[in-house]
Amino acid sequence: MHTVVVGTAGVTVSDVLAVARADARIELSQEAVAALTAAREIVDALAAKPEPVYGVSTGFGALATRHISAELRAQLQRNIVRSHAAGIGPRVEREVVRALMFLRLKTVCSGHTGVRPEVAQTMADVLNAGITPVVHEYGSLGCSGDLAPLSHCALTLLGEGEAEGPDGVVRPAAELLAEHGIDPVELHEKEGLALLNGTDGMLGMLIMALADLDRLYKSADVTAALSMEALLGTDKVLAPELHAIRPHPGQGASAANMLAVLKGSGLTGHHQDDAPRVQDAYSVRCAPQVAGAGRDTLAHARLVAERELASAVDNPVVLADGRVESNGNFHGAPVAYVLDFLAIGAADLASIAERRTDRLLDKNRSHGLPPFLADDPGVDSGLMIAQYTQAALVSEMKRLAVPASADSIPSSAMQEDHVSMGWSAARKLRTAVDNLTRVLAIELYAATRAVELREGLTPAPATRAAITALREAGAEGPGPDRFLAPDLAAAEAFVRDGRLVASVEAVTGALQ
């Protein structure tokens, strides 16, 4: 099994995905253990002084003015975990919780939090055992970090609350720790606060969304190419020299992908046949411009994610010169903005895909295809309602594109009077990514059926490979009306797990 070694300099995107989605094992580097030990010595020295230090010998948030005596500090750390584990609603996904815990461990190992090495090792042990704390949908405002979600994770380290075992069954955390030989931790000064104060949930969901959207933007280039073929469009608009004079990188990449997919097509370029037209509709002609803008948004979001991965997000932080200083690095604005931006791009990509699907189904705009791609129009309804389903998904995605980060709601007796709502931005982006997958699957299903209905014209080798693979995956081709939901589900799975892109790349080579 793949092993991820956590040091002091952060982790990589591939590390996060390996732990969250592939259950990679975690080890702490000797460098991390040394940094943890050194930072803890600083905290212990400050804890022994009579002067109050925030997070070490004071209360938290609006209660930070109270100096806490030494005999109450362990109780203080337990209490902050228990009281902040106040989430409510449905459980969030296992991969999200694993990413959340792993990214908190990453910051702990930076040596800027003051957490003891044994606490960090327990975090790694819990992840390695496949124990997943129960974390709820609601509870984070994305400022002071993802407080409630991280608190539920910290509660498991104490042997309290509930968690899911490696068998998928939710049980008391104490039982699961005991079964795997893991001793619950007894928190010391600052440790409770350090386990809660980070942007780890929203960052983990950003990283996973970036991986999914990278595949979906390639998928969208393929489905757009298939629709262009089915509508007898012209691939001249994809010429590199046209995109070179508007040099947005994403646009050029999308156009190059579409051109590669359409190489050798016998369907493109029939503008002057029976129904002459000068130009294709925007949804066909401007596909690279829209998908390209989304790709450039992805590039910006990756940059933000990489910077956040290299960050130590906590308050207060332990500095190398021995100071423990308060700060505002827990504010989720940088991550929240790009989460919202990605949802906007995904909604627009879905919107243009739905417009192409509608054009394929409309006999007045499809250049010779039967109404709704039906076998016997009137007796058969064809894909009429599949487009309704797609339109419903797109409509929801437009609502999800309303930015969460433009909102703020004060908390903690107005001490925390401006928050990022980054967790909410991440949660709605996950829904948007799922819906985009379904929208592209429906375009794929319609476009492949339309291409097959173009008798006497030969599709490109790459699109032909996609059609063959889709049919083998269980999504049937043209014919009389049948129960359609299983076909659409098969198409969705085909897009979601990457088989669409893989089938095309087997012919074209790697897409951009």
Coordinates of C-alpha atoms in Angstrom, one line a residue:
M1 CA 0.0 0.0 0.0
H2 CA 1.2 3.5 -0.8
T3 CA 2.6 5.4 2.2
V4 CA 2.5 9.2 2.6
V5 CA 5.3 10.7 4.8
V6 CA 4.3 13.9 6.5
G7 CA 7.1 16.4 7.1
T8 CA 7.2 20.0 8.1
A9 CA 6.9 21.5 4.6
G10 CA 3.4 20.4 3.9
V11 CA 2.0 17.8 1.6
T12 CA 1.1 17.5 -2.1
V13 CA -2.3 17.3 -3.9
S14 CA -1.6 13.7 -4.7
D15 CA -0.9 12.9 -1.0
V16 CA -4.3 14.3 -0.1
L17 CA -6.1 12.3 -2.8
A18 CA -4.2 9.1 -1.8
V19 CA -5.2 9.4 1.8
A20 CA -8.7 10.6 1.3
R21 CA -9.7 8.3 -1.6
A22 CA -7.2 5.4 -1.6
D23 CA -6.7 4.9 2.1
A24 CA -2.9 5.4 1.8
R25 CA -1.0 4.9 5.1
I26 CA 0.6 7.8 6.9
E27 CA 4.0 8.1 8.6
L28 CA 5.5 11.1 10.4
S29 CA 9.0 12.0 9.4
Q30 CA 11.8 12.4 11.9
E31 CA 11.9 16.1 10.9
A32 CA 8.3 16.5 11.8
V33 CA 8.7 14.8 15.2
A34 CA 11.7 17.0 16.0
A35 CA 9.7 20.2 15.0
L36 CA 6.7 19.0 17.1
T37 CA 9.0 18.5 20.1
A38 CA 10.7 21.9 19.7
A39 CA 7.4 23.8 19.4
R40 CA 6.0 22.0 22.4
E41 CA 8.9 23.0 24.6
I42 CA 8.1 26.7 23.7
V43 CA 4.4 26.2 24.7
D44 CA 5.4 24.4 28.0
A45 CA 7.7 27.3 28.9
L46 CA 5.0 29.9 28.3
A47 CA 2.4 27.8 30.2
A48 CA 4.7 27.9 33.2
K49 CA 4.8 31.8 33.2
P50 CA 2.3 33.8 35.2
E51 CA 1.4 36.1 32.2
P52 CA -1.6 34.9 30.2
V53 CA -1.1 33.7 26.7
Y54 CA -4.0 33.3 24.3
G55 CA -4.8 29.6 23.6
V56 CA -2.3 28.5 26.3
S57 CA -3.6 29.9 29.5
T58 CA -6.7 31.9 28.5
G59 CA -10.3 31.1 27.4
F60 CA -11.2 31.3 23.7
G61 CA -12.9 33.6 21.3
A62 CA -15.1 36.1 23.2
L63 CA -14.0 34.5 26.4
A64 CA -10.3 35.1 25.8
T65 CA -10.1 37.7 28.6
R66 CA -10.2 35.0 31.4
H67 CA -6.9 33.7 32.7
I68 CA -7.1 30.0 33.3
S69 CA -5.3 28.5 36.2
A70 CA -2.9 25.5 35.6
E71 CA -5.1 22.9 37.3
L72 CA -8.0 23.8 34.9
R73 CA -6.2 23.8 31.6
A74 CA -6.6 20.2 30.7
Q75 CA -10.3 20.5 31.4
L76 CA -10.3 23.7 29.2
Q77 CA -8.8 21.8 26.3
R78 CA -11.3 18.9 26.6
N79 CA -14.2 21.3 27.0
I80 CA -13.4 23.3 23.8
V81 CA -13.5 20.0 21.8
R82 CA -16.7 18.8 23.4
S83 CA -18.5 22.2 23.2
H84 CA -17.4 22.9 19.6
A85 CA -18.4 19.4 18.4
A86 CA -21.8 21.0 17.7
G87 CA -22.5 19.9 14.1
I88 CA -25.9 18.9 13.0
G89 CA -27.5 17.3 9.9
P90 CA -26.5 14.5 7.6
R91 CA -23.0 13.0 7.8
V92 CA -20.5 14.2 5.3
E93 CA -18.7 11.8 3.0
R94 CA -15.9 9.5 4.3
E95 CA -13.4 11.0 1.8
V96 CA -14.1 14.5 3.1
V97 CA -13.5 13.5 6.7
R98 CA -10.3 11.7 5.8
A99 CA -9.0 14.8 3.9
L100 CA -10.0 17.0 6.8
M101 CA -8.1 15.0 9.4
F102 CA -5.1 14.5 7.2
L103 CA -4.8 18.2 6.4
R104 CA -5.1 19.1 10.1
L105 CA -2.3 16.6 10.7
K106 CA -0.2 18.3 8.0
T107 CA -0.5 21.6 9.8
V108 CA 0.2 20.1 13.2
C109 CA 3.4 18.6 11.8
S110 CA 4.6 22.0 10.6
G111 CA 5.9 22.7 14.1
H112 CA 3.9 25.9 14.4
T113 CA 1.0 24.6 16.6
G114 CA 2.7 23.4 19.8
V115 CA 1.0 20.0 19.7
R116 CA 3.0 17.1 21.2
P117 CA 4.3 14.4 18.9
E118 CA 2.1 11.7 20.6
V119 CA -1.1 13.6 19.6
A120 CA 0.1 13.8 16.0
Q121 CA 0.9 10.1 16.0
T122 CA -2.6 9.3 17.3
M123 CA -4.1 11.3 14.4
A124 CA -2.1 9.2 12.0
D125 CA -3.0 6.0 13.8
V126 CA -6.7 6.7 13.6
L127 CA -6.5 7.4 9.9
N128 CA -4.3 4.3 9.3
A129 CA -6.9 2.2 11.2
G130 CA -9.6 3.3 8.8
I131 CA -11.6 5.0 11.6
T132 CA -13.6 7.9 10.3
P133 CA -15.2 10.3 12.8
V134 CA -18.9 11.2 12.3
V135 CA -18.9 14.8 10.9
H136 CA -22.1 16.6 10.2
E137 CA -23.1 18.8 7.3
Y138 CA -23.7 22.0 9.2
G139 CA -21.5 23.7 11.8
S140 CA -18.7 25.6 10.0
L141 CA -18.7 29.3 9.1
G142 CA -15.3 29.0 7.4
C143 CA -13.6 31.3 9.9
S144 CA -11.6 30.3 12.9
G145 CA -11.4 27.5 10.4
D146 CA -13.9 24.6 10.1
L147 CA -14.5 24.5 13.8
A148 CA -17.3 22.1 14.3
P149 CA -16.2 19.5 11.7
L150 CA -12.6 19.5 13.1
S151 CA -14.0 19.3 16.7
H152 CA -15.9 16.1 15.8
C153 CA -12.6 14.7 14.5
A154 CA -10.8 15.7 17.7
L155 CA -13.5 14.2 19.8
T156 CA -12.6 10.8 18.3
L157 CA -9.0 11.3 19.5
L158 CA -10.4 11.7 23.0
G159 CA -12.3 8.4 22.7
E160 CA -15.6 10.2 22.7
G161 CA -18.5 10.5 20.3
E162 CA -19.1 8.2 17.3
A163 CA -17.0 7.1 14.4
E164 CA -17.3 4.7 11.4
G165 CA -15.1 1.7 11.5
P166 CA -13.3 0.2 8.6
D167 CA -16.3 -2.1 8.1
G168 CA -18.6 1.0 7.5
V169 CA -20.5 0.5 10.8
V170 CA -20.9 3.6 13.1
R171 CA -20.0 2.8 16.7
P172 CA -18.7 4.6 19.8
A173 CA -15.2 5.9 19.2
A174 CA -13.9 4.4 22.4
E175 CA -14.7 0.9 21.2
L176 CA -13.0 1.5 17.8
L177 CA -9.9 2.9 19.4
A178 CA -9.7 0.0 21.8
E179 CA -10.1 -2.6 19.0
H180 CA -7.1 -1.1 17.2
G181 CA -4.9 -0.7 20.2
I182 CA -5.1 3.2 20.1
D183 CA -5.0 5.0 23.5
P184 CA -7.2 8.1 23.7
V185 CA -5.2 11.3 24.1
E186 CA -5.3 13.6 27.1
L187 CA -4.9 17.1 25.8
H188 CA -2.4 19.6 27.3
E189 CA -2.3 23.4 26.9
K190 CA -3.2 24.7 23.5
E191 CA -3.7 21.3 21.9
G192 CA -7.5 21.4 21.8
L193 CA -7.5 24.7 20.1
A194 CA -4.8 23.6 17.7
L195 CA -6.9 20.6 16.5
L196 CA -9.8 22.8 15.6
N197 CA -8.5 25.9 14.0
G198 CA -8.0 25.4 10.3
T199 CA -9.4 25.6 6.8
D200 CA -8.8 21.9 6.3
G201 CA -12.4 20.8 5.4
M202 CA -12.8 23.4 2.7
L203 CA -9.3 22.8 1.4
G204 CA -9.8 19.0 1.2
M205 CA -13.0 19.5 -0.7
L206 CA -11.3 22.0 -3.1
I207 CA -8.5 19.5 -3.8
M208 CA -11.0 16.7 -4.6
A209 CA -13.1 19.0 -6.7
L210 CA -10.1 20.1 -8.7
A211 CA -9.3 16.4 -9.5
D212 CA -12.9 15.7 -10.6
L213 CA -13.2 18.9 -12.6
D214 CA -10.0 18.2 -14.5
R215 CA -11.6 15.0 -15.8
L216 CA -14.9 16.7 -16.4
Y217 CA -13.4 19.5 -18.5
K218 CA -11.8 16.9 -20.7
S219 CA -15.1 15.1 -20.9
A220 CA -16.8 18.3 -21.9
D221 CA -14.4 18.7 -24.8
V222 CA -15.3 15.2 -25.9
T223 CA -19.1 15.7 -25.6
A224 CA -18.8 19.0 -27.4
A225 CA -16.9 17.4 -30.3
L226 CA -19.5 14.7 -30.5
S227 CA -22.3 17.2 -30.7
M228 CA -20.4 19.2 -33.3
E229 CA -20.2 16.0 -35.4
A230 CA -23.9 15.2 -34.8
L231 CA -24.9 18.7 -35.9
L232 CA -22.7 18.6 -39.0
G233 CA -20.8 21.6 -37.7
T234 CA -17.5 22.9 -38.9
D235 CA -14.3 22.2 -37.1
K236 CA -12.6 25.2 -38.8
V237 CA -13.4 27.2 -35.7
L238 CA -11.0 25.0 -33.8
A239 CA -7.9 26.0 -35.9
P240 CA -4.9 26.8 -33.7
E241 CA -4.2 30.1 -35.5
L242 CA -7.7 31.4 -34.5
H243 CA -7.1 30.7 -30.8
A244 CA -3.5 32.0 -30.9
I245 CA -4.8 35.5 -31.5
R246 CA -6.8 35.3 -28.2
P247 CA -4.2 33.5 -26.2
H248 CA -6.1 32.3 -23.1
P249 CA -4.4 29.0 -22.3
G250 CA -7.6 27.1 -21.4
Q251 CA -9.3 28.1 -24.6
G252 CA -6.4 26.9 -26.7
A253 CA -6.3 23.6 -24.8
S254 CA -10.0 22.9 -25.2
A255 CA -9.9 23.7 -28.9
A256 CA -6.9 21.5 -29.4
N257 CA -8.7 18.7 -27.6
M258 CA -11.8 19.0 -29.7
L259 CA -9.7 19.1 -32.9
A260 CA -7.8 15.9 -31.8
V261 CA -11.1 14.1 -31.1
L262 CA -12.6 15.1 -34.4
K263 CA -9.5 14.2 -36.5
G264 CA -10.6 12.1 -39.5
S265 CA -14.3 12.8 -39.0
G266 CA -16.6 12.4 -42.0
L267 CA -19.4 14.4 -40.4
T268 CA -17.9 17.9 -39.9
G269 CA -18.0 20.6 -42.4
H270 CA -21.3 20.0 -44.2
H271 CA -22.5 23.6 -44.0
Q272 CA -23.2 23.9 -47.7
D273 CA -25.1 20.7 -48.1
D274 CA -28.9 20.6 -48.1
A275 CA -29.3 23.4 -45.5
P276 CA -26.6 26.0 -46.1
R277 CA -25.5 28.1 -43.0
V278 CA -22.6 30.4 -42.6
Q279 CA -21.9 29.8 -38.9
D280 CA -22.7 27.3 -36.2
A281 CA -24.7 28.3 -33.1
Y282 CA -22.8 29.8 -30.2
S283 CA -23.2 26.6 -28.1
V284 CA -21.2 24.8 -30.8
R285 CA -18.9 27.4 -32.1
C286 CA -18.0 28.9 -28.7
A287 CA -17.4 25.6 -26.8
P288 CA -13.7 26.2 -26.5
Q289 CA -14.1 29.7 -25.2
V290 CA -16.6 28.7 -22.4
A291 CA -14.8 25.5 -21.4
G292 CA -11.4 27.4 -21.7
A293 CA -12.5 30.0 -19.3
G294 CA -13.4 27.3 -16.8
R295 CA -10.0 25.7 -17.3
D296 CA -8.3 28.9 -16.5
T297 CA -10.4 29.2 -13.4
L298 CA -9.2 25.7 -12.5
A299 CA -5.6 26.8 -12.9
H300 CA -6.1 29.7 -10.5
A301 CA -7.8 27.5 -8.0
R302 CA -4.9 25.0 -8.1
L303 CA -2.5 27.8 -7.3
V304 CA -4.6 28.8 -4.3
A305 CA -4.8 25.1 -3.2
E306 CA -1.1 24.7 -3.5
R307 CA -0.4 27.8 -1.4
E308 CA -2.8 26.7 1.2
L309 CA -1.2 23.2 1.3
A310 CA 2.1 25.0 2.1
S311 CA 0.5 27.0 4.9
A312 CA 0.3 26.4 8.6
V313 CA -3.2 27.6 9.6
D314 CA -3.7 27.9 13.3
N315 CA -4.2 30.6 16.0
P316 CA -2.1 31.3 17.9
V317 CA 1.0 30.0 16.1
V318 CA 4.4 29.1 17.4
L319 CA 7.2 31.0 15.7
A320 CA 10.8 29.8 15.3
D321 CA 12.1 32.7 17.5
G322 CA 10.0 31.4 20.4
R323 CA 7.0 33.8 20.2
V324 CA 3.4 32.5 20.3
E325 CA 1.4 35.1 18.3
S326 CA -2.3 35.5 17.5
N327 CA -3.2 36.0 13.8
G328 CA -6.0 35.8 11.3
N329 CA -4.7 33.1 9.1
F330 CA -7.7 30.8 9.8
H331 CA -9.9 33.0 7.7
G332 CA -11.1 31.0 4.8
A333 CA -11.6 33.8 2.2
P334 CA -8.8 32.7 -0.2
V335 CA -10.2 29.2 -0.4
A336 CA -13.9 30.2 -0.3
Y337 CA -13.6 32.6 -3.3
V338 CA -12.2 29.9 -5.6
L339 CA -14.7 27.3 -4.5
D340 CA -17.4 29.7 -5.5
F341 CA -15.6 30.6 -8.7
L342 CA -15.4 26.9 -9.7
A343 CA -19.2 26.5 -9.1
I344 CA -19.8 29.4 -11.5
G345 CA -17.6 27.8 -14.2
A346 CA -19.2 24.4 -13.7
A347 CA -22.7 26.0 -14.0
D348 CA -21.8 27.7 -17.3
L349 CA -20.2 24.6 -18.7
A350 CA -23.4 22.6 -17.9
S351 CA -25.5 25.3 -19.4
I352 CA -23.8 25.3 -22.8
A353 CA -23.8 21.5 -22.8
E354 CA -27.6 21.5 -22.2
R355 CA -28.1 24.0 -25.1
R356 CA -26.2 21.6 -27.4
T357 CA -28.4 18.7 -26.3
D358 CA -31.6 20.7 -26.9
R359 CA -30.4 21.6 -30.4
L360 CA -29.8 17.9 -31.1
L361 CA -33.4 17.1 -30.2
D362 CA -35.1 20.0 -32.1
K363 CA -35.9 19.0 -35.7
N364 CA -35.9 22.7 -36.7
R365 CA -32.3 23.2 -35.6
S366 CA -30.7 19.7 -35.8
H367 CA -30.1 19.8 -39.6
G368 CA -32.0 16.6 -40.5
L369 CA -32.1 14.6 -37.3
P370 CA -35.5 13.1 -36.3
P371 CA -37.5 15.0 -33.5
F372 CA -36.1 14.2 -30.1
L373 CA -33.9 11.5 -31.8
A374 CA -37.0 9.3 -31.6
D375 CA -37.3 6.0 -33.6
D376 CA -40.9 6.7 -34.7
P377 CA -41.6 10.3 -33.6
G378 CA -45.1 10.6 -32.2
V379 CA -45.3 6.9 -31.2
D380 CA -41.8 7.3 -29.6
S381 CA -40.8 10.3 -27.4
G382 CA -37.1 9.6 -27.8
L383 CA -34.9 11.7 -25.5
M384 CA -37.5 14.4 -24.8
I385 CA -37.6 13.9 -21.1
A386 CA -33.8 13.2 -20.8
Q387 CA -33.4 16.8 -21.8
Y388 CA -35.9 17.9 -19.1
T389 CA -33.8 16.0 -16.6
Q390 CA -30.7 17.8 -17.9
A391 CA -32.5 21.2 -17.7
A392 CA -33.4 20.5 -14.1
L393 CA -29.8 19.8 -13.2
V394 CA -28.6 22.9 -14.9
S395 CA -31.2 25.0 -13.2
E396 CA -30.0 23.7 -9.8
M397 CA -26.4 24.4 -10.8
K398 CA -27.3 28.0 -11.5
R399 CA -28.7 28.3 -8.0
L400 CA -25.6 26.7 -6.6
A401 CA -23.5 29.2 -8.5
V402 CA -24.7 32.0 -6.2
P403 CA -21.5 32.6 -4.1
A404 CA -21.5 31.6 -0.5
S405 CA -18.4 33.8 0.2
A406 CA -20.4 37.0 -0.6
D407 CA -22.3 36.3 2.6
S408 CA -21.1 36.7 6.2
I409 CA -22.9 36.3 9.5
P410 CA -21.4 37.4 12.9
S411 CA -20.8 35.0 15.7
S412 CA -19.1 34.7 19.1
A413 CA -20.6 37.8 20.6
M414 CA -19.4 39.9 17.7
Q415 CA -15.8 38.8 18.2
E416 CA -15.9 36.8 15.0
D417 CA -17.9 39.4 13.1
H418 CA -16.8 38.5 9.5
V419 CA -16.7 34.9 8.3
S420 CA -15.9 33.3 4.9
M421 CA -18.7 30.7 4.6
G422 CA -16.0 28.6 2.8
W423 CA -17.4 25.3 4.1
S424 CA -20.7 26.1 2.6
A425 CA -19.0 27.0 -0.7
A426 CA -17.3 23.7 -0.7
R427 CA -20.4 21.7 0.1
K428 CA -22.4 23.2 -2.8
L429 CA -19.5 22.8 -5.2
R430 CA -19.5 19.0 -4.5
T431 CA -23.2 19.0 -5.6
A432 CA -22.4 21.1 -8.6
V433 CA -19.6 18.6 -9.6
D434 CA -22.0 15.7 -9.3
N435 CA -24.6 17.5 -11.4
L436 CA -22.1 18.5 -14.1
T437 CA -21.2 14.8 -14.4
R438 CA -24.8 14.0 -15.1
V439 CA -25.4 16.9 -17.5
L440 CA -22.4 15.8 -19.6
A441 CA -23.5 12.2 -19.5
I442 CA -26.9 13.2 -21.0
E443 CA -25.2 15.2 -23.7
L444 CA -23.0 12.2 -24.4
Y445 CA -25.9 9.9 -24.6
A446 CA -27.8 12.2 -27.0
A447 CA -24.8 13.1 -29.1
T448 CA -23.8 9.4 -29.6
R449 CA -27.3 8.5 -30.6
A450 CA -27.4 11.4 -33.0
V451 CA -24.1 10.4 -34.6
E452 CA -25.3 6.9 -35.1
L453 CA -28.4 8.2 -36.8
R454 CA -26.3 10.0 -39.5
E455 CA -26.3 7.1 -41.9
G456 CA -23.8 7.1 -44.6
L457 CA -21.4 9.4 -42.7
T458 CA -18.4 8.1 -40.7
P459 CA -17.5 9.6 -37.4
A460 CA -13.9 10.3 -36.3
P461 CA -11.9 7.3 -35.0
A462 CA -11.8 8.8 -31.5
T463 CA -15.6 9.5 -31.3
R464 CA -16.3 6.1 -32.8
A465 CA -14.2 4.6 -30.0
A466 CA -16.2 6.5 -27.4
I467 CA -19.5 5.3 -28.9
T468 CA -18.3 1.7 -28.9
A469 CA -17.1 1.9 -25.3
L470 CA -20.3 3.6 -24.1
R471 CA -22.4 0.9 -25.7
E472 CA -20.3 -1.8 -24.0
A473 CA -20.9 0.0 -20.7
G474 CA -24.6 -0.6 -21.0
A475 CA -26.0 2.6 -22.6
E476 CA -27.8 1.4 -25.6
G477 CA -28.0 3.1 -29.0
P478 CA -30.9 4.2 -31.2
G479 CA -34.2 2.3 -31.2
P480 CA -37.8 2.3 -29.9
D481 CA -38.5 3.9 -26.6
R482 CA -37.4 1.9 -23.5
F483 CA -36.9 2.4 -19.8
L484 CA -34.3 5.2 -20.1
A485 CA -33.1 5.7 -16.6
P486 CA -30.7 2.7 -16.6
D487 CA -29.1 4.0 -19.9
L488 CA -28.5 7.4 -18.4
A489 CA -27.1 5.9 -15.2
A490 CA -24.7 3.8 -17.3
A491 CA -23.6 7.0 -19.2
E492 CA -23.2 8.8 -15.9
A493 CA -20.9 6.1 -14.5
F494 CA -19.0 6.1 -17.8
V495 CA -18.2 9.8 -17.4
R496 CA -17.7 9.7 -13.7
D497 CA -15.0 7.0 -13.6
G498 CA -13.0 8.4 -16.5
R499 CA -13.9 5.7 -19.1
L500 CA -15.1 8.3 -21.5
V501 CA -11.8 10.2 -21.5
A502 CA -9.8 6.9 -21.5
S503 CA -11.6 5.6 -24.5
V504 CA -10.8 8.7 -26.5
E505 CA -7.2 9.0 -25.3
A506 CA -6.6 5.4 -26.5
V507 CA -7.0 6.9 -30.0
T508 CA -5.8 10.6 -29.6
G509 CA -3.1 10.2 -27.0
A510 CA -3.3 12.3 -23.8
L511 CA -5.7 15.2 -23.9
Q512 CA -4.7 18.5 -22.4

